[in-house]
Coordinates of C-alpha atoms in Angstrom, one line a residue:
X1 CA -91.7 -90.3 -155.3
X2 CA -90.8 -93.4 -153.4
X3 CA -92.9 -94.9 -150.7
X4 CA -91.4 -95.7 -147.3
X5 CA -93.1 -98.1 -145.1
X6 CA -92.6 -97.4 -141.4
X7 CA -94.0 -98.7 -138.1
X8 CA -94.5 -95.7 -135.9
X9 CA -96.0 -96.0 -132.4
X10 CA -97.0 -99.5 -133.3
X11 CA -98.9 -98.6 -136.4
X12 CA -97.9 -99.3 -140.0
X13 CA -97.6 -96.1 -141.9
X14 CA -96.5 -95.2 -145.5
X15 CA -94.7 -92.0 -146.2
X16 CA -93.9 -90.7 -149.7
X17 CA -90.7 -88.8 -150.3
X18 CA -88.7 -87.8 -153.3
X19 CA -85.4 -87.8 -151.4
X20 CA -84.5 -91.0 -149.6
X21 CA -82.1 -88.9 -147.4
X22 CA -85.0 -86.8 -146.1
X23 CA -84.7 -86.7 -142.3
X24 CA -87.1 -89.0 -140.4
X25 CA -88.0 -85.9 -138.4
X26 CA -89.6 -84.2 -141.4
X27 CA -91.7 -87.3 -142.2
X28 CA -92.9 -87.6 -138.6
X29 CA -93.8 -83.9 -138.3
X30 CA -95.0 -83.1 -141.8
X31 CA -96.4 -86.3 -143.2
X32 CA -97.6 -88.0 -140.1
X33 CA -98.4 -84.9 -138.0
X34 CA -96.5 -86.1 -135.0
X35 CA -95.2 -83.0 -133.3
X36 CA -93.5 -84.4 -130.2
X37 CA -90.1 -84.5 -131.8
X38 CA -88.9 -80.9 -132.4
X39 CA -86.5 -79.3 -134.9
X40 CA -83.8 -77.8 -132.7
X41 CA -80.4 -77.5 -134.2
X42 CA -80.8 -79.8 -137.2
X43 CA -77.3 -81.2 -136.6
X44 CA -78.1 -83.9 -134.0
X45 CA -76.4 -81.9 -131.3
X46 CA -79.3 -80.7 -129.1
X47 CA -81.6 -83.8 -128.7
X48 CA -84.9 -81.9 -129.4
X49 CA -85.7 -84.4 -132.3
X50 CA -85.0 -87.6 -130.3
X51 CA -87.1 -90.7 -131.0
X52 CA -86.6 -94.3 -130.0
X53 CA -85.9 -96.8 -132.8
X54 CA -85.8 -100.4 -131.7
X55 CA -85.0 -99.3 -128.1
X56 CA -82.3 -96.8 -128.9
X57 CA -82.7 -93.0 -128.6
X58 CA -81.7 -91.5 -131.9
X59 CA -81.7 -88.1 -133.4
X60 CA -84.4 -88.1 -136.1
X61 CA -83.0 -85.0 -137.7
X62 CA -79.9 -87.0 -138.7
X63 CA -81.7 -90.3 -139.5
X64 CA -82.4 -90.7 -143.2
X65 CA -86.0 -91.9 -143.9
X66 CA -84.6 -94.7 -146.1
X67 CA -82.5 -96.1 -143.2
X68 CA -85.4 -96.8 -140.9
X69 CA -86.7 -99.9 -142.7
X70 CA -88.8 -102.2 -140.6
X71 CA -87.5 -101.0 -137.3
X72 CA -90.0 -99.8 -134.8
X73 CA -90.1 -96.0 -134.3
X74 CA -91.6 -94.6 -131.1
X75 CA -92.3 -90.9 -130.7
X76 CA -93.3 -88.9 -127.6
X77 CA -96.9 -89.5 -128.7
X78 CA -96.5 -93.2 -128.7
X79 CA -94.7 -93.4 -125.4
X80 CA -97.8 -92.8 -123.3
X81 CA -101.1 -90.9 -123.4
X82 CA -102.6 -88.1 -121.3
X83 CA -104.8 -90.8 -119.7
X84 CA -101.9 -93.3 -119.2
X85 CA -98.5 -91.5 -119.4
X86 CA -95.3 -93.4 -119.5
X87 CA -93.6 -93.5 -116.1
X88 CA -91.0 -90.9 -117.3
X89 CA -93.8 -88.6 -118.5
X90 CA -95.7 -89.0 -115.2
X91 CA -92.5 -88.2 -113.3
X92 CA -91.8 -85.1 -115.4
X93 CA -95.3 -83.9 -114.6
X94 CA -94.9 -84.7 -110.9
X95 CA -91.5 -83.0 -110.6
X96 CA -92.6 -80.1 -112.9
X97 CA -89.5 -80.8 -114.9
X98 CA -90.6 -79.2 -118.1
X99 CA -90.2 -75.5 -118.2
X100 CA -89.9 -74.0 -121.7
X101 CA -90.4 -77.4 -123.4
X102 CA -87.5 -77.1 -125.9
X103 CA -85.6 -80.1 -124.4
X104 CA -88.6 -82.0 -122.9
X105 CA -89.0 -84.4 -125.9
X106 CA -85.3 -85.3 -126.0
X107 CA -85.0 -85.6 -122.2
X108 CA -88.1 -87.8 -121.9
X109 CA -87.2 -90.1 -124.9
X110 CA -83.6 -90.5 -123.9
X111 CA -84.7 -91.2 -120.3
X112 CA -87.3 -93.8 -121.4
X113 CA -84.6 -95.6 -123.6
X114 CA -82.2 -95.5 -120.6
X115 CA -84.8 -97.0 -118.2
X116 CA -85.6 -99.7 -120.8
X117 CA -82.0 -100.7 -120.8
X118 CA -81.3 -100.2 -117.1
X119 CA -84.2 -100.2 -114.7
X120 CA -82.5 -98.4 -111.8
X121 CA -79.7 -96.2 -113.0
X122 CA -78.0 -94.0 -110.4
X123 CA -77.8 -90.2 -110.7
X124 CA -74.4 -90.3 -112.4
X125 CA -75.7 -92.7 -115.0
X126 CA -78.7 -90.5 -115.6
X127 CA -76.6 -87.4 -116.0
X128 CA -74.3 -89.2 -118.4
X129 CA -77.2 -90.5 -120.5
X130 CA -78.7 -87.0 -120.7
X131 CA -75.5 -85.1 -121.2
X132 CA -76.0 -84.8 -125.0
X133 CA -79.4 -83.1 -124.6
X134 CA -79.4 -79.4 -124.3
X135 CA -81.6 -77.6 -121.8
X136 CA -81.6 -73.9 -122.0
X137 CA -83.9 -73.0 -119.2
X138 CA -82.0 -74.6 -116.3
X139 CA -84.3 -77.5 -115.2
X140 CA -81.5 -80.1 -115.3
X141 CA -81.8 -80.9 -111.6
X142 CA -85.6 -81.3 -111.8
X143 CA -85.2 -83.5 -114.9
X144 CA -82.6 -85.7 -113.2
X145 CA -84.9 -86.0 -110.1
X146 CA -87.8 -86.9 -112.4
X147 CA -85.8 -89.7 -113.9
X148 CA -84.8 -90.9 -110.5
X149 CA -88.5 -90.9 -109.5
X150 CA -89.4 -92.8 -112.7
X151 CA -86.7 -95.4 -111.8
X152 CA -88.1 -95.7 -108.2
X153 CA -85.0 -94.1 -106.7
X154 CA -86.5 -90.9 -105.4

C-alpha cells in the first residue's frame, strides 16, 4: 500500500491505497468519512461528486488519488459549518433549493467555486456554470436564485 498525503478542508491527512488510480471520491468517503461528495454516475457527468481543488470545481470520481499531490481539497464539509455556513450554503437553505439532495453537493461546490472566481455573476453565467450538474427533482430555478442571493444579486 502506498501512502498519499492530502490536505483536505485545511487539515493534513494521509490515505493508504493499493491503487494510485483510486478515485479521490473513494478516499474522501471511505477513508476520511467525508460524505458530502456523492457517488452519482461514476463517469464525471452528473456532478454529485464535485469537490474544489485549488479553487476549481472538479469531479472527484474522475480524479485519481495520486494526482492530487499537495493541492488543497475542499469538500462540502469544509466549505462551511452548521453554525457558520458558507454564503452559498446559507442561500440554499434560505431559498429551499435542496429537494432530494442528489445534486446539492455538486451545485453548491460548483457555485462556491464560481463565486470565488467571479463575485457577482449574472443569471446566464450561473446557468452556464451549473449546466454540467444534473438535477433530477426540478429545483433548477431555486438553485439559480440561491446563487444569485449568495452573489448579492437577489
